[in-house]
Amino acid sequence: MVSIDSNALELHALDFSSLSIGDQLPPLQFGAISRHTLALYCGGSGDHNPIHVDRDFAQAAGYDDVFAHGMLSMAILGRMLTNWTAQENIKTFSVRFSAITQVLDEVTASATISDKTSENGEQRLTLDIETRTQTGAKTLTGSATIVVPPLK
Amino acid sequence: MLNPENIGRKSEEREIVVEHGQLKLFAKAIFETNPIYFDEAAAKAAGHPDILAPPTFGNCLKLLAPSKDLSYDSLGIDYKGLLHAEEKIESYQPIYAGDRLTLLTEVVDMYEKKGGALEFLVMRTSIHRQGELVQSLTGTVVMRQEVA
């Protein structure tokens, strides 16, 4: 039986007028990423590339060990975004994968408002988003576009 | 080696039904805590018709309904040298458990860097529900030729 957290069901609507360029979203920490997590993500995502779960395969490919799916880190960024605003408000979401996330790494997802526009009644935010590991190394960088509905 | 003649090639249309169990396993793998992503009752209580697919799940649909016409083999891609370089997701409508979706993938671009040591392949997948575009995903993978 799943307990339902009422806070999770109703996100507070964003107040566009109170948001400013430079504001940061609450970051989200994830991990350390275990081999078990990678196995779950392999099955859950449909990404069956053995390089993420089979160390023999990874070593034959020239790596020391398995490493995390890039899309797992993008999913963590997605969780950070949907913890902050309703998913329907996320219009575009893009990343560049700049470094490999190793097994047992910890990932922190963060975001900063980099642009704010209001045109033809549409209130739009651009977020700079990124993930870093516990060493501070940037693993994903990208952006997201959020359309903020008017407060009711 | 990538063959630039593949630019513009399109996949066959693939149909896939978004399975509840798949969404629940995905939610578990990413340690999702919001029950609208794994519990039917919670999703309905929050005003959704069923479990909501999280923002990046469209990429999973690509992998769960792979194209035969644009298989990695047919494009000259070897898993061993493959890394994900970029992903862009444009969302128009939410995707829910039980949705019957149609996927179409197209090879958009290919290019080289570092004198051919790195080869990039860009593919775009559109996801439709009953003829309506719900999501478009543009993914870039890179192949390192020295290990391929």
Coordinates of C-alpha atoms in Angstrom, one line a residue:
Chain A
M1 CA 0.0 0.0 0.0
V2 CA 1.4 3.3 -1.0
S3 CA 0.9 6.2 1.3
I4 CA -0.1 9.3 -0.5
D5 CA 1.7 12.5 0.4
S6 CA -0.8 15.3 0.0
N7 CA 2.1 17.8 -0.4
A8 CA 3.3 15.8 -3.4
L9 CA -0.1 15.9 -5.1
E10 CA -0.6 19.6 -5.2
L11 CA 2.4 21.7 -6.0
H12 CA 2.2 25.3 -5.1
A13 CA 1.5 27.3 -8.2
L14 CA 4.4 29.4 -9.2
D15 CA 4.0 33.2 -8.8
F16 CA 5.7 34.6 -11.9
S17 CA 5.9 38.1 -10.4
S18 CA 8.0 36.9 -7.5
L19 CA 10.6 35.0 -9.6
S20 CA 13.8 36.7 -10.7
I21 CA 16.7 35.9 -12.9
G22 CA 19.4 34.4 -10.7
D23 CA 16.9 32.6 -8.5
Q24 CA 17.8 29.0 -7.8
L25 CA 15.5 26.0 -7.6
P26 CA 15.8 23.6 -4.6
P27 CA 18.6 21.2 -5.7
L28 CA 18.1 17.5 -5.7
Q29 CA 20.6 15.0 -4.5
F30 CA 20.7 11.4 -5.8
G31 CA 22.8 8.4 -5.0
A32 CA 25.4 7.1 -4.5
I33 CA 24.4 5.3 -7.7
S34 CA 24.7 1.6 -6.9
R35 CA 24.9 -1.3 -9.3
H36 CA 21.4 -2.2 -8.2
T37 CA 20.2 1.2 -9.3
L38 CA 21.8 0.7 -12.7
A39 CA 20.1 -2.7 -13.0
L40 CA 16.7 -1.2 -12.1
Y41 CA 17.3 1.7 -14.6
C42 CA 18.3 -0.8 -17.3
G43 CA 15.0 -2.6 -17.0
G44 CA 12.9 0.5 -16.2
S45 CA 14.2 2.6 -19.1
G46 CA 14.5 -0.1 -21.8
D47 CA 18.2 0.9 -22.2
H48 CA 19.7 -2.5 -22.3
N49 CA 23.2 -1.4 -23.3
P50 CA 25.4 -3.9 -21.3
I51 CA 28.0 -1.2 -20.7
H52 CA 25.9 0.1 -17.8
V53 CA 25.4 -3.2 -16.0
D54 CA 28.0 -5.8 -17.2
R55 CA 31.6 -5.0 -15.9
D56 CA 33.1 -7.6 -18.2
F57 CA 31.6 -5.9 -21.2
A58 CA 32.6 -2.5 -19.9
Q59 CA 36.2 -3.6 -19.4
A60 CA 36.3 -5.2 -22.9
A61 CA 35.2 -1.7 -24.2
G62 CA 38.1 -0.1 -22.4
Y63 CA 36.5 1.2 -19.3
D64 CA 37.5 0.3 -15.7
D65 CA 34.0 -0.4 -14.7
V66 CA 30.3 0.1 -15.6
F67 CA 29.0 3.7 -15.6
A68 CA 25.7 5.3 -15.2
H69 CA 23.2 6.0 -18.0
G70 CA 23.3 9.6 -19.0
M71 CA 19.6 9.6 -19.1
L72 CA 19.5 8.5 -15.4
S73 CA 21.0 11.9 -14.6
M74 CA 18.6 13.6 -16.9
A75 CA 15.7 11.9 -15.1
I76 CA 17.1 13.3 -11.8
L77 CA 17.0 16.8 -13.4
G78 CA 13.4 16.0 -14.4
R79 CA 12.6 15.1 -10.8
M80 CA 14.1 18.3 -9.6
L81 CA 11.9 20.2 -12.1
T82 CA 8.7 18.4 -11.3
N83 CA 9.3 18.8 -7.6
W84 CA 9.2 22.6 -8.3
T85 CA 6.5 22.9 -10.9
A86 CA 3.7 20.9 -12.5
Q87 CA 5.1 18.8 -15.4
E88 CA 2.7 20.3 -17.9
N89 CA 4.5 23.6 -17.5
I90 CA 7.8 22.1 -18.8
K91 CA 7.9 22.8 -22.5
T92 CA 11.4 22.0 -23.6
F93 CA 14.1 20.2 -21.6
S94 CA 17.6 19.7 -23.2
V95 CA 21.0 18.5 -22.0
R96 CA 24.5 18.0 -23.2
F97 CA 26.3 15.1 -21.6
S98 CA 29.8 16.4 -20.8
A99 CA 31.3 13.7 -18.6
I100 CA 30.6 10.2 -17.5
T101 CA 29.0 9.5 -14.2
Q102 CA 30.7 6.5 -12.6
V103 CA 29.0 3.8 -10.6
L104 CA 28.9 4.8 -6.9
D105 CA 29.0 8.5 -7.8
E106 CA 26.6 10.9 -6.1
V107 CA 24.7 13.3 -8.3
T108 CA 23.4 16.8 -7.5
A109 CA 20.9 18.4 -9.9
S110 CA 20.5 22.2 -9.8
A111 CA 18.9 24.9 -11.8
T112 CA 19.1 28.7 -12.0
I113 CA 16.6 31.1 -13.7
S114 CA 18.5 32.6 -16.6
D115 CA 15.7 34.4 -18.4
K116 CA 12.2 35.7 -17.8
T117 CA 9.9 37.0 -20.5
S118 CA 6.2 37.8 -20.8
E119 CA 4.9 38.1 -24.3
N120 CA 1.3 37.9 -25.6
G121 CA 0.2 36.9 -22.1
E122 CA 2.6 34.0 -22.0
Q123 CA 4.9 34.0 -18.9
R124 CA 8.1 32.1 -19.8
L125 CA 11.1 31.2 -17.8
T126 CA 14.4 29.8 -19.0
L127 CA 16.4 27.7 -16.6
D128 CA 20.1 26.8 -16.8
I129 CA 20.3 23.2 -15.5
E130 CA 23.2 21.0 -14.6
T131 CA 24.3 17.9 -12.7
R132 CA 27.5 17.5 -10.8
T133 CA 29.1 14.6 -9.0
Q134 CA 30.5 14.7 -5.5
T135 CA 33.9 15.9 -6.8
G136 CA 32.2 18.9 -8.4
A137 CA 32.7 17.6 -11.9
K138 CA 29.9 18.8 -14.2
T139 CA 28.3 15.8 -15.9
L140 CA 25.2 17.3 -17.7
T141 CA 24.5 20.9 -18.6
G142 CA 21.4 22.2 -20.4
S143 CA 18.3 24.3 -20.2
A144 CA 14.6 24.0 -19.7
T145 CA 11.7 26.3 -20.7
I146 CA 8.9 26.7 -18.3
V147 CA 5.6 28.4 -19.1
V148 CA 4.0 29.7 -15.9
P149 CA 0.2 29.9 -16.0
P150 CA -1.4 32.9 -14.5
L151 CA -2.3 32.6 -10.8
K152 CA -6.0 31.8 -10.3
Chain B
M1 CA 31.9 4.2 -40.0
L2 CA 28.8 6.2 -40.5
N3 CA 27.5 6.6 -44.0
P4 CA 26.1 10.1 -44.7
E5 CA 23.7 8.6 -47.2
N6 CA 21.7 7.6 -44.2
I7 CA 20.8 11.3 -43.5
G8 CA 17.0 11.6 -44.1
R9 CA 16.3 7.9 -43.7
K10 CA 13.1 7.3 -41.7
S11 CA 12.1 4.4 -39.6
E12 CA 8.9 2.4 -39.9
E13 CA 6.0 3.6 -37.7
R14 CA 6.1 1.7 -34.4
E15 CA 3.2 1.4 -32.1
I16 CA 3.6 1.0 -28.3
V17 CA 1.2 0.9 -25.4
V18 CA 2.6 2.6 -22.3
E19 CA 2.5 -0.1 -19.6
H20 CA 1.7 0.6 -16.0
G21 CA 4.4 -1.8 -14.8
Q22 CA 7.1 -0.2 -17.0
L23 CA 6.3 3.3 -15.5
K24 CA 6.4 1.8 -12.0
L25 CA 9.7 0.2 -12.5
F26 CA 11.1 3.4 -14.1
A27 CA 9.8 5.4 -11.1
K28 CA 11.5 3.0 -8.7
A29 CA 14.8 3.2 -10.6
I30 CA 14.9 7.0 -10.3
F31 CA 13.7 6.9 -6.7
E32 CA 10.6 9.0 -7.7
T33 CA 8.7 10.1 -4.6
N34 CA 5.7 11.7 -6.1
P35 CA 3.0 9.0 -6.3
I36 CA 1.3 10.5 -9.5
Y37 CA 4.2 8.7 -11.2
F38 CA 3.6 5.2 -9.8
D39 CA 0.2 5.0 -8.2
E40 CA -3.1 5.0 -10.2
A41 CA -5.2 6.3 -7.3
A42 CA -2.8 9.1 -6.4
A43 CA -2.6 10.1 -10.1
K44 CA -6.4 10.2 -10.4
A45 CA -6.7 12.1 -7.1
A46 CA -4.4 14.8 -8.6
G47 CA -6.6 15.1 -11.6
H48 CA -4.8 12.9 -14.1
P49 CA -6.5 10.1 -16.0
D50 CA -3.8 7.6 -15.0
I51 CA -0.2 7.3 -14.0
L52 CA 1.8 10.2 -15.6
A53 CA 5.0 9.4 -17.5
P54 CA 7.9 11.5 -16.2
P55 CA 9.5 14.1 -18.4
T56 CA 12.3 11.9 -19.8
F57 CA 10.1 8.7 -20.3
G58 CA 9.7 9.4 -24.0
N59 CA 13.3 8.4 -24.5
C60 CA 12.5 5.1 -22.9
L61 CA 9.6 4.6 -25.4
K62 CA 12.2 5.0 -28.2
L63 CA 14.2 2.2 -26.7
L64 CA 11.2 0.0 -25.8
A65 CA 9.9 0.2 -29.4
P66 CA 13.2 0.1 -31.4
S67 CA 13.1 0.6 -35.1
K68 CA 14.0 -2.3 -37.3
D69 CA 14.6 -0.1 -40.3
L70 CA 17.0 2.2 -38.4
S71 CA 18.7 -0.5 -36.3
Y72 CA 22.1 0.3 -34.9
D73 CA 23.6 -2.4 -37.1
S74 CA 22.1 -0.8 -40.2
L75 CA 23.6 2.5 -39.2
G76 CA 27.1 1.1 -38.5
I77 CA 26.9 1.8 -34.7
D78 CA 28.7 -0.4 -32.2
Y79 CA 27.6 -0.3 -28.6
K80 CA 31.2 -0.5 -27.4
G81 CA 32.2 2.9 -28.7
L82 CA 28.8 4.6 -28.1
L83 CA 28.1 7.5 -25.8
H84 CA 25.1 9.7 -25.5
A85 CA 26.1 13.3 -26.4
E86 CA 22.9 15.4 -26.3
E87 CA 19.1 15.0 -25.8
K88 CA 16.4 17.6 -26.4
I89 CA 12.8 16.9 -25.3
E90 CA 9.9 19.1 -26.6
S91 CA 6.6 18.3 -24.8
Y92 CA 3.2 19.2 -26.2
Q93 CA 0.9 16.8 -24.3
P94 CA 1.3 14.6 -21.3
I95 CA 1.8 10.8 -21.8
Y96 CA -0.2 8.5 -19.5
A97 CA -0.2 4.8 -18.7
G98 CA -2.4 3.0 -21.2
D99 CA -1.7 5.4 -24.0
R100 CA -1.3 3.8 -27.4
L101 CA 1.4 5.8 -29.1
T102 CA 3.0 5.9 -32.6
L103 CA 6.7 6.6 -32.9
L104 CA 8.6 7.7 -36.0
T105 CA 12.3 8.3 -36.1
E106 CA 14.4 10.1 -38.7
V107 CA 18.2 10.5 -39.2
V108 CA 18.6 14.2 -39.0
D109 CA 22.4 14.7 -39.2
M110 CA 25.8 13.1 -39.1
Y111 CA 29.1 14.9 -38.6
E112 CA 32.7 14.3 -37.4
K113 CA 35.1 15.9 -35.0
K114 CA 38.7 15.4 -34.3
G115 CA 39.5 14.2 -37.8
G116 CA 36.9 11.5 -37.7
A117 CA 37.9 10.1 -34.3
L118 CA 34.5 11.2 -33.1
E119 CA 31.4 10.5 -35.2
F120 CA 28.1 12.1 -34.3
L121 CA 24.7 10.9 -35.3
V122 CA 21.5 12.9 -34.7
M123 CA 18.1 11.3 -34.7
R124 CA 14.7 12.8 -34.1
T125 CA 11.7 10.8 -32.8
S126 CA 8.2 12.1 -32.9
I127 CA 5.6 10.5 -30.7
H128 CA 1.9 10.8 -31.7
R129 CA -1.3 9.8 -30.0
Q130 CA -4.3 9.5 -32.4
G131 CA -2.5 11.7 -34.9
E132 CA -1.7 14.4 -32.4
L133 CA 2.0 15.2 -31.7
V134 CA 2.6 14.7 -28.0
Q135 CA 6.4 14.8 -27.8
S136 CA 9.5 15.3 -30.0
L137 CA 12.9 14.0 -29.0
T138 CA 16.2 14.9 -30.7
G139 CA 19.1 12.7 -29.5
T140 CA 22.7 12.8 -30.5
V141 CA 25.1 9.9 -29.9
V142 CA 28.8 9.9 -30.4
M143 CA 31.0 7.0 -31.5
R144 CA 34.7 7.0 -30.6
Q145 CA 36.3 5.2 -33.4
E146 CA 39.4 4.1 -31.5
V147 CA 37.5 1.6 -29.5
A148 CA 34.8 0.7 -32.0

